[in-house]
Amino acid sequence: MERPIGVIDSGVGGLTVAQELMRQLPNEQLIYFGDTLRCPYGSRTKDEIIQFTWEMVHFLFEKNIKMLVIACNTATAYTLKSLQQQLPIPVIGVIKPGARAAIKATKNNVVGVIGTEATVSSKAYETALKQIKPEITVQSLACPLFVPMVEKGILSGEEAERVVKHSLKSLIKDNRMDTLVLGCTHYPLLKETIQSVIGDDLTIISSSDETARETSAILEVHNLLATKPRQNDHIFYTTGELEIFRHIAKVIFNNTPKHIKKVKL
């Protein structure tokens, strides 16, 4: 099935998911949409998050996608069920794959979750974790300064370290967790800084790897896997500044994708 996979995110964070999809599914074409102009979604109202997500979905649906990956934790928390119910194609988010990876990693059943304000207030990770393992303890913390910083391309250095230390102060102070879920796909771009602040003893979980595995499994079940090799024909759409998007894409992929386009919704 040679139709593309659609990937949506509030900005550039979902590129970390796209990277893993490209690694694990080299025969697949991705069409990525990052709504960088209206990012971050984490401080938006529920109605705005739902509206913006559906606008991205409608755009990608015109590209004849065969599956949708919601590479945004906030959008996953508020739209996954309705999208799964209303779209005629398979749809997955990043929360359940991230929760499963955390359950595998934790030894003491105390898991930290950092995410946007909307994701944390939705309790989506806590629900997903406790559905798998009811006895687990979840320590959640909103980090609203992370996404705007990443969207500006500030991924390391003194400013990044200062913001991460300030944001994680309360979580570190009451540190019983042995596993930390990066509950926003922007946050893996700060992983090295986060790890240096919280220490090497803590296992950091990104949902990207597990999400790509689940995507592969679902494509196989639905007989939708592509069989022909691809020649880097992935397409990336953004609503924001092209140069910032190109810069961050180059950091993630180690080269700049050929097809990056700016669009309006």
Short mmCIF file of N, CA, C and O in Angstrom, two decimals, residues 12-130:
data_model
loop_
_atom_site.label_atom_id
_atom_site.label_comp_id
_atom_site.label_asym_id
_atom_site.label_seq_id
_atom_site.Cartn_x
_atom_site.Cartn_y
_atom_site.Cartn_z
N VAL A 12 7.47 21.49 16.02
CA VAL A 12 8.60 20.69 15.54
C VAL A 12 8.85 19.44 16.38
O VAL A 12 9.62 18.56 15.98
N GLY A 13 8.22 19.33 17.54
CA GLY A 13 8.49 18.21 18.42
C GLY A 13 8.20 16.86 17.80
O GLY A 13 8.92 15.88 18.02
N GLY A 14 7.16 16.80 16.99
CA GLY A 14 6.79 15.54 16.35
C GLY A 14 7.82 15.04 15.36
O GLY A 14 7.76 13.88 14.92
N LEU A 15 8.79 15.88 15.01
CA LEU A 15 9.88 15.43 14.14
C LEU A 15 10.68 14.30 14.80
O LEU A 15 11.28 13.48 14.11
N THR A 16 10.69 14.27 16.14
CA THR A 16 11.38 13.17 16.83
C THR A 16 10.65 11.85 16.60
O THR A 16 11.27 10.79 16.53
N VAL A 17 9.33 11.90 16.47
CA VAL A 17 8.55 10.71 16.14
C VAL A 17 8.76 10.36 14.66
O VAL A 17 8.94 9.19 14.31
N ALA A 18 8.74 11.37 13.81
CA ALA A 18 8.95 11.15 12.38
C ALA A 18 10.30 10.49 12.12
O ALA A 18 10.41 9.58 11.28
N GLN A 19 11.32 10.92 12.85
CA GLN A 19 12.65 10.33 12.69
C GLN A 19 12.63 8.83 12.97
O GLN A 19 13.22 8.03 12.23
N GLU A 20 11.95 8.45 14.03
CA GLU A 20 11.90 7.03 14.40
C GLU A 20 11.03 6.25 13.41
O GLU A 20 11.34 5.11 13.08
N LEU A 21 9.96 6.84 12.93
CA LEU A 21 9.15 6.19 11.90
C LEU A 21 9.97 5.96 10.63
O LEU A 21 9.90 4.88 10.02
N MET A 22 10.77 6.92 10.25
CA MET A 22 11.61 6.79 9.07
C MET A 22 12.66 5.70 9.25
O MET A 22 12.98 4.96 8.32
N ARG A 23 13.17 5.58 10.48
CA ARG A 23 14.19 4.56 10.76
C ARG A 23 13.60 3.15 10.74
O ARG A 23 14.18 2.23 10.16
N GLN A 24 12.44 2.99 11.39
CA GLN A 24 11.85 1.66 11.50
C GLN A 24 11.03 1.25 10.27
O GLN A 24 10.83 0.06 10.04
N LEU A 25 10.57 2.24 9.51
CA LEU A 25 9.72 1.95 8.34
C LEU A 25 10.30 2.65 7.10
O LEU A 25 9.71 3.60 6.57
N PRO A 26 11.46 2.19 6.63
CA PRO A 26 12.15 2.90 5.54
C PRO A 26 11.41 2.89 4.20
O PRO A 26 11.73 3.70 3.32
N ASN A 27 10.45 1.99 4.04
CA ASN A 27 9.70 1.95 2.78
C ASN A 27 8.51 2.91 2.75
O ASN A 27 7.89 3.08 1.71
N GLU A 28 8.21 3.52 3.88
CA GLU A 28 7.03 4.37 3.98
C GLU A 28 7.34 5.83 3.66
O GLU A 28 8.42 6.33 3.98
N GLN A 29 6.38 6.48 3.05
CA GLN A 29 6.45 7.93 2.86
C GLN A 29 5.68 8.61 3.98
O GLN A 29 4.57 8.19 4.32
N LEU A 30 6.26 9.66 4.54
CA LEU A 30 5.59 10.45 5.58
C LEU A 30 5.20 11.81 5.02
O LEU A 30 5.95 12.43 4.26
N ILE A 31 4.02 12.27 5.42
CA ILE A 31 3.64 13.66 5.20
C ILE A 31 3.41 14.25 6.59
O ILE A 31 2.51 13.83 7.31
N TYR A 32 4.25 15.19 6.94
CA TYR A 32 4.27 15.76 8.29
C TYR A 32 3.68 17.16 8.28
O TYR A 32 3.96 17.96 7.38
N PHE A 33 2.86 17.43 9.29
CA PHE A 33 2.31 18.78 9.44
C PHE A 33 2.59 19.29 10.85
O PHE A 33 2.13 18.71 11.82
N GLY A 34 3.35 20.38 10.94
CA GLY A 34 3.65 21.00 12.22
C GLY A 34 3.04 22.39 12.28
O GLY A 34 3.40 23.28 11.50
N ASP A 35 2.11 22.59 13.20
CA ASP A 35 1.39 23.87 13.31
C ASP A 35 2.19 24.86 14.16
O ASP A 35 1.72 25.36 15.19
N THR A 36 3.38 25.18 13.68
CA THR A 36 4.32 25.99 14.47
C THR A 36 3.81 27.41 14.73
O THR A 36 4.18 28.02 15.72
N LEU A 37 2.97 27.93 13.85
CA LEU A 37 2.47 29.29 14.01
C LEU A 37 1.61 29.42 15.27
O LEU A 37 1.65 30.44 15.96
N ARG A 38 0.85 28.36 15.59
CA ARG A 38 -0.07 28.42 16.73
C ARG A 38 0.44 27.61 17.93
O ARG A 38 -0.28 27.42 18.90
N CYS A 39 1.67 27.17 17.84
CA CYS A 39 2.31 26.46 18.95
C CYS A 39 2.68 27.46 20.05
O CYS A 39 3.04 28.61 19.74
N PRO A 40 2.59 27.08 21.33
CA PRO A 40 2.28 25.75 21.87
C PRO A 40 0.79 25.51 22.04
O PRO A 40 0.03 26.44 22.30
N TYR A 41 0.39 24.24 21.92
CA TYR A 41 -0.99 23.84 22.17
C TYR A 41 -1.27 23.68 23.66
O TYR A 41 -2.41 23.72 24.09
N GLY A 42 -0.22 23.45 24.43
CA GLY A 42 -0.39 23.11 25.85
C GLY A 42 -1.06 24.17 26.69
O GLY A 42 -1.64 23.88 27.73
N SER A 43 -0.99 25.42 26.25
CA SER A 43 -1.63 26.51 27.00
C SER A 43 -2.96 26.94 26.36
O SER A 43 -3.59 27.90 26.80
N ARG A 44 -3.39 26.19 25.33
CA ARG A 44 -4.64 26.49 24.64
C ARG A 44 -5.83 25.88 25.39
O ARG A 44 -5.69 24.99 26.21
N THR A 45 -7.03 26.35 25.04
CA THR A 45 -8.23 25.75 25.59
C THR A 45 -8.50 24.41 24.91
O THR A 45 -7.98 24.14 23.81
N LYS A 46 -9.33 23.61 25.54
CA LYS A 46 -9.69 22.31 24.95
C LYS A 46 -10.31 22.50 23.57
O LYS A 46 -9.98 21.77 22.62
N ASP A 47 -11.19 23.46 23.44
CA ASP A 47 -11.86 23.69 22.15
C ASP A 47 -10.87 24.09 21.07
O ASP A 47 -10.98 23.66 19.90
N GLU A 48 -9.89 24.92 21.42
CA GLU A 48 -8.87 25.32 20.44
C GLU A 48 -8.03 24.13 20.02
O GLU A 48 -7.73 23.96 18.83
N ILE A 49 -7.63 23.31 20.98
CA ILE A 49 -6.81 22.12 20.67
C ILE A 49 -7.56 21.21 19.70
O ILE A 49 -6.99 20.74 18.71
N ILE A 50 -8.83 20.99 19.97
CA ILE A 50 -9.64 20.13 19.10
C ILE A 50 -9.79 20.75 17.72
O ILE A 50 -9.61 20.07 16.69
N GLN A 51 -10.09 22.03 17.66
CA GLN A 51 -10.26 22.71 16.37
C GLN A 51 -8.98 22.66 15.54
O GLN A 51 -9.00 22.31 14.35
N PHE A 52 -7.85 23.04 16.15
CA PHE A 52 -6.58 23.09 15.43
C PHE A 52 -6.18 21.70 14.94
O PHE A 52 -5.67 21.54 13.82
N THR A 53 -6.40 20.69 15.77
CA THR A 53 -6.03 19.32 15.39
C THR A 53 -6.85 18.86 14.18
O THR A 53 -6.30 18.31 13.22
N TRP A 54 -8.14 19.11 14.22
CA TRP A 54 -8.99 18.71 13.10
C TRP A 54 -8.62 19.46 11.82
O TRP A 54 -8.71 18.91 10.71
N GLU A 55 -8.18 20.70 11.94
CA GLU A 55 -7.76 21.44 10.74
C GLU A 55 -6.54 20.79 10.10
O GLU A 55 -6.45 20.69 8.87
N MET A 56 -5.61 20.34 10.92
CA MET A 56 -4.45 19.62 10.38
C MET A 56 -4.86 18.31 9.73
O MET A 56 -4.35 17.92 8.67
N VAL A 57 -5.78 17.60 10.40
CA VAL A 57 -6.25 16.32 9.88
C VAL A 57 -6.92 16.50 8.52
O VAL A 57 -6.66 15.75 7.57
N HIS A 58 -7.78 17.50 8.39
CA HIS A 58 -8.46 17.74 7.12
C HIS A 58 -7.45 18.05 6.01
O HIS A 58 -7.61 17.60 4.86
N PHE A 59 -6.42 18.81 6.34
CA PHE A 59 -5.37 19.12 5.36
C PHE A 59 -4.69 17.85 4.88
O PHE A 59 -4.52 17.63 3.67
N LEU A 60 -4.31 16.98 5.81
CA LEU A 60 -3.60 15.75 5.43
C LEU A 60 -4.52 14.75 4.75
O LEU A 60 -4.06 13.96 3.91
N PHE A 61 -5.80 14.78 5.09
CA PHE A 61 -6.72 13.83 4.48
C PHE A 61 -6.82 14.07 2.98
O PHE A 61 -7.06 13.13 2.20
N GLU A 62 -6.61 15.32 2.57
CA GLU A 62 -6.62 15.63 1.14
C GLU A 62 -5.40 15.04 0.42
O GLU A 62 -5.37 14.99 -0.81
N LYS A 63 -4.40 14.59 1.20
CA LYS A 63 -3.20 13.98 0.63
C LYS A 63 -3.33 12.46 0.54
O LYS A 63 -2.35 11.77 0.26
N ASN A 64 -4.53 11.95 0.83
CA ASN A 64 -4.82 10.52 0.69
C ASN A 64 -3.96 9.65 1.61
O ASN A 64 -3.43 8.61 1.22
N ILE A 65 -3.83 10.08 2.87
CA ILE A 65 -3.04 9.29 3.82
C ILE A 65 -3.77 7.99 4.19
O ILE A 65 -4.99 7.91 4.15
N LYS A 66 -2.99 6.97 4.53
CA LYS A 66 -3.56 5.66 4.88
C LYS A 66 -3.60 5.43 6.39
O LYS A 66 -4.25 4.50 6.86
N MET A 67 -2.91 6.28 7.15
CA MET A 67 -2.87 6.16 8.61
C MET A 67 -2.47 7.50 9.17
O MET A 67 -1.76 8.29 8.52
N LEU A 68 -2.93 7.79 10.39
CA LEU A 68 -2.59 9.06 11.04
C LEU A 68 -1.88 8.79 12.36
O LEU A 68 -2.38 8.03 13.20
N VAL A 69 -0.74 9.43 12.54
CA VAL A 69 -0.01 9.39 13.80
C VAL A 69 -0.10 10.78 14.44
O VAL A 69 0.37 11.76 13.86
N ILE A 70 -0.72 10.85 15.62
CA ILE A 70 -0.79 12.12 16.34
C ILE A 70 0.47 12.23 17.18
O ILE A 70 0.55 11.69 18.29
N ALA A 71 1.47 12.93 16.66
CA ALA A 71 2.77 13.02 17.31
C ALA A 71 2.82 14.20 18.27
O ALA A 71 3.81 14.93 18.34
N CYS A 72 1.74 14.39 18.99
CA CYS A 72 1.60 15.49 19.94
C CYS A 72 0.83 14.96 21.12
O CYS A 72 -0.31 14.47 20.96
N ASN A 73 1.41 15.02 22.30
CA ASN A 73 0.75 14.49 23.49
C ASN A 73 -0.53 15.25 23.82
O ASN A 73 -1.54 14.67 24.21
N THR A 74 -0.49 16.58 23.68
CA THR A 74 -1.67 17.39 23.99
C THR A 74 -2.82 17.05 23.06
O THR A 74 -3.96 16.84 23.50
N ALA A 75 -2.55 16.98 21.77
CA ALA A 75 -3.59 16.63 20.80
C ALA A 75 -4.07 15.20 21.03
O ALA A 75 -5.27 14.92 20.89
N THR A 76 -3.16 14.29 21.37
CA THR A 76 -3.55 12.92 21.66
C THR A 76 -4.53 12.88 22.82
O THR A 76 -5.56 12.19 22.77
N ALA A 77 -4.22 13.62 23.88
CA ALA A 77 -5.05 13.60 25.08
C ALA A 77 -6.48 14.06 24.80
O ALA A 77 -7.43 13.53 25.40
N TYR A 78 -6.66 15.00 23.88
CA TYR A 78 -7.97 15.60 23.70
C TYR A 78 -8.71 15.17 22.43
O TYR A 78 -9.92 15.44 22.31
N THR A 79 -8.02 14.52 21.49
CA THR A 79 -8.70 14.22 20.22
C THR A 79 -8.59 12.77 19.76
O THR A 79 -9.25 12.39 18.79
N LEU A 80 -7.76 11.95 20.40
CA LEU A 80 -7.51 10.60 19.88
C LEU A 80 -8.80 9.80 19.72
O LEU A 80 -9.05 9.21 18.66
N LYS A 81 -9.63 9.75 20.75
CA LYS A 81 -10.84 8.92 20.69
C LYS A 81 -11.77 9.36 19.57
O LYS A 81 -12.29 8.54 18.81
N SER A 82 -11.99 10.67 19.45
CA SER A 82 -12.91 11.14 18.42
C SER A 82 -12.35 10.90 17.02
O SER A 82 -13.10 10.55 16.10
N LEU A 83 -11.04 11.07 16.86
CA LEU A 83 -10.43 10.81 15.55
C LEU A 83 -10.53 9.33 15.19
O LEU A 83 -10.82 8.98 14.04
N GLN A 84 -10.29 8.47 16.16
CA GLN A 84 -10.40 7.03 15.90
C GLN A 84 -11.82 6.63 15.53
O GLN A 84 -12.03 5.75 14.70
N GLN A 85 -12.78 7.29 16.15
CA GLN A 85 -14.19 6.96 15.89
C GLN A 85 -14.67 7.50 14.55
O GLN A 85 -15.51 6.88 13.89
N GLN A 86 -14.13 8.66 14.12
CA GLN A 86 -14.69 9.33 12.96
C GLN A 86 -13.91 9.17 11.67
O GLN A 86 -14.46 9.41 10.59
N LEU A 87 -12.65 8.78 11.76
CA LEU A 87 -11.85 8.63 10.54
C LEU A 87 -11.88 7.18 10.05
O LEU A 87 -11.85 6.25 10.85
N PRO A 88 -11.88 6.98 8.73
CA PRO A 88 -11.93 5.63 8.16
C PRO A 88 -10.56 4.98 8.03
O PRO A 88 -10.41 3.99 7.30
N ILE A 89 -9.55 5.54 8.70
CA ILE A 89 -8.19 4.99 8.65
C ILE A 89 -7.71 4.77 10.08
O ILE A 89 -8.24 5.35 11.02
N PRO A 90 -6.68 3.93 10.28
CA PRO A 90 -6.13 3.75 11.63
C PRO A 90 -5.51 5.04 12.16
O PRO A 90 -4.88 5.80 11.41
N VAL A 91 -5.72 5.31 13.45
CA VAL A 91 -5.18 6.50 14.11
C VAL A 91 -4.54 6.08 15.43
O VAL A 91 -5.14 5.34 16.21
N ILE A 92 -3.31 6.52 15.67
CA ILE A 92 -2.68 6.27 16.97
C ILE A 92 -2.10 7.57 17.51
O ILE A 92 -1.81 8.50 16.76
N GLY A 93 -1.96 7.61 18.83
CA GLY A 93 -1.33 8.73 19.49
C GLY A 93 -0.02 8.29 20.13
O GLY A 93 0.46 7.17 19.89
N VAL A 94 0.54 9.13 20.97
CA VAL A 94 1.85 8.84 21.56
C VAL A 94 1.78 8.54 23.06
O VAL A 94 2.79 8.17 23.66
N ILE A 95 0.59 8.65 23.66
CA ILE A 95 0.51 8.50 25.12
C ILE A 95 0.58 7.04 25.55
O ILE A 95 1.39 6.67 26.41
N LYS A 96 -0.24 6.18 24.97
CA LYS A 96 -0.21 4.77 25.37
C LYS A 96 1.13 4.10 25.06
O LYS A 96 1.64 3.36 25.89
N PRO A 97 1.73 4.34 23.89
CA PRO A 97 3.07 3.79 23.66
C PRO A 97 4.09 4.26 24.70
O PRO A 97 4.93 3.49 25.17
N GLY A 98 4.03 5.54 25.08
CA GLY A 98 4.94 6.07 26.10
C GLY A 98 4.70 5.43 27.45
O GLY A 98 5.64 5.12 28.19
N ALA A 99 3.44 5.22 27.79
CA ALA A 99 3.10 4.59 29.07
C ALA A 99 3.62 3.16 29.12
O ALA A 99 4.16 2.71 30.13
N ARG A 100 3.46 2.42 28.03
CA ARG A 100 3.96 1.04 28.00
C ARG A 100 5.47 0.98 28.17
O ARG A 100 6.00 0.13 28.88
N ALA A 101 6.17 1.91 27.52
CA ALA A 101 7.63 1.94 27.65
C ALA A 101 8.05 2.25 29.08
O ALA A 101 9.02 1.68 29.60
N ALA A 102 7.32 3.13 29.77
CA ALA A 102 7.63 3.48 31.16
C ALA A 102 7.40 2.29 32.09
O ALA A 102 8.19 2.05 33.01
N ILE A 103 6.32 1.57 31.86
CA ILE A 103 6.03 0.39 32.69
C ILE A 103 7.15 -0.64 32.56
O ILE A 103 7.55 -1.27 33.54
N LYS A 104 7.66 -0.82 31.35
CA LYS A 104 8.76 -1.76 31.13
C LYS A 104 10.02 -1.32 31.86
O LYS A 104 10.80 -2.15 32.34
N ALA A 105 10.22 -0.02 31.95
CA ALA A 105 11.48 0.51 32.47
C ALA A 105 11.54 0.62 34.00
O ALA A 105 12.59 0.41 34.61
N THR A 106 10.41 0.94 34.64
CA THR A 106 10.44 1.24 36.08
C THR A 106 10.71 -0.01 36.92
O THR A 106 10.19 -1.09 36.64
N LYS A 107 11.50 0.19 37.96
CA LYS A 107 11.80 -0.90 38.89
C LYS A 107 11.05 -0.72 40.22
O LYS A 107 10.74 -1.69 40.90
N ASN A 108 10.78 0.53 40.59
CA ASN A 108 10.14 0.79 41.89
C ASN A 108 8.68 1.26 41.75
O ASN A 108 8.05 1.65 42.74
N ASN A 109 8.16 1.26 40.52
CA ASN A 109 6.77 1.63 40.25
C ASN A 109 6.44 3.08 40.60
O ASN A 109 5.29 3.41 40.90
N VAL A 110 7.46 3.94 40.55
CA VAL A 110 7.23 5.38 40.70
C VAL A 110 7.71 6.06 39.41
O VAL A 110 8.90 6.04 39.10
N VAL A 111 6.78 6.61 38.67
CA VAL A 111 7.08 7.18 37.36
C VAL A 111 6.74 8.67 37.34
O VAL A 111 5.66 9.08 37.76
N GLY A 112 7.67 9.47 36.88
CA GLY A 112 7.42 10.89 36.70
C GLY A 112 6.97 11.16 35.28
O GLY A 112 7.37 10.46 34.34
N VAL A 113 6.12 12.15 35.12
CA VAL A 113 5.65 12.57 33.79
C VAL A 113 5.76 14.08 33.70
O VAL A 113 5.21 14.79 34.55
N ILE A 114 6.48 14.57 32.71
CA ILE A 114 6.50 16.01 32.45
C ILE A 114 5.85 16.26 31.10
O ILE A 114 6.03 15.48 30.15
N GLY A 115 5.06 17.33 31.03
CA GLY A 115 4.35 17.62 29.79
C GLY A 115 3.83 19.03 29.79
O GLY A 115 4.16 19.85 30.66
N THR A 116 3.00 19.34 28.82
CA THR A 116 2.39 20.67 28.77
C THR A 116 1.31 20.77 29.84
O THR A 116 0.88 19.77 30.42
N GLU A 117 0.84 21.97 30.06
CA GLU A 117 -0.23 22.18 31.05
C GLU A 117 -1.48 21.38 30.69
O GLU A 117 -2.11 20.76 31.55
N ALA A 118 -1.83 21.37 29.41
CA ALA A 118 -3.04 20.67 28.98
C ALA A 118 -2.90 19.16 29.13
O ALA A 118 -3.82 18.48 29.58
N THR A 119 -1.74 18.62 28.77
CA THR A 119 -1.53 17.18 28.90
C THR A 119 -1.57 16.75 30.36
O THR A 119 -2.21 15.75 30.71
N VAL A 120 -0.90 17.49 31.22
CA VAL A 120 -0.87 17.14 32.64
C VAL A 120 -2.27 17.25 33.25
O VAL A 120 -2.71 16.37 33.99
N SER A 121 -2.99 18.32 32.93
CA SER A 121 -4.32 18.50 33.52
C SER A 121 -5.31 17.46 33.01
O SER A 121 -6.28 17.12 33.69
N SER A 122 -5.07 16.90 31.83
CA SER A 122 -5.96 15.87 31.29
C SER A 122 -5.81 14.53 32.02
O SER A 122 -6.69 13.67 31.91
N LYS A 123 -4.69 14.36 32.74
CA LYS A 123 -4.38 13.11 33.44
C LYS A 123 -4.34 11.91 32.50
O LYS A 123 -4.54 10.76 32.90
N ALA A 124 -4.05 12.17 31.23
CA ALA A 124 -4.05 11.10 30.24
C ALA A 124 -2.96 10.07 30.51
O ALA A 124 -3.19 8.86 30.35
N TYR A 125 -1.77 10.54 30.92
CA TYR A 125 -0.69 9.59 31.22
C TYR A 125 -0.99 8.78 32.47
O TYR A 125 -0.76 7.57 32.52
N GLU A 126 -1.48 9.46 33.49
CA GLU A 126 -1.81 8.76 34.73
C GLU A 126 -2.84 7.66 34.47
O GLU A 126 -2.72 6.53 34.95
N THR A 127 -3.85 7.99 33.67
CA THR A 127 -4.87 7.00 33.32
C THR A 127 -4.27 5.84 32.54
O THR A 127 -4.54 4.67 32.84
N ALA A 128 -3.45 6.15 31.54
CA ALA A 128 -2.85 5.11 30.71
C ALA A 128 -1.92 4.20 31.53
O ALA A 128 -1.93 2.98 31.36
N LEU A 129 -1.14 4.79 32.42
CA LEU A 129 -0.21 4.02 33.25
C LEU A 129 -0.97 3.11 34.22
O LEU A 129 -0.64 1.92 34.37
N LYS A 130 -1.99 3.65 34.84
CA LYS A 130 -2.73 2.88 35.84
C LYS A 130 -3.63 1.81 35.20
O LYS A 130 -3.97 0.81 35.84
#
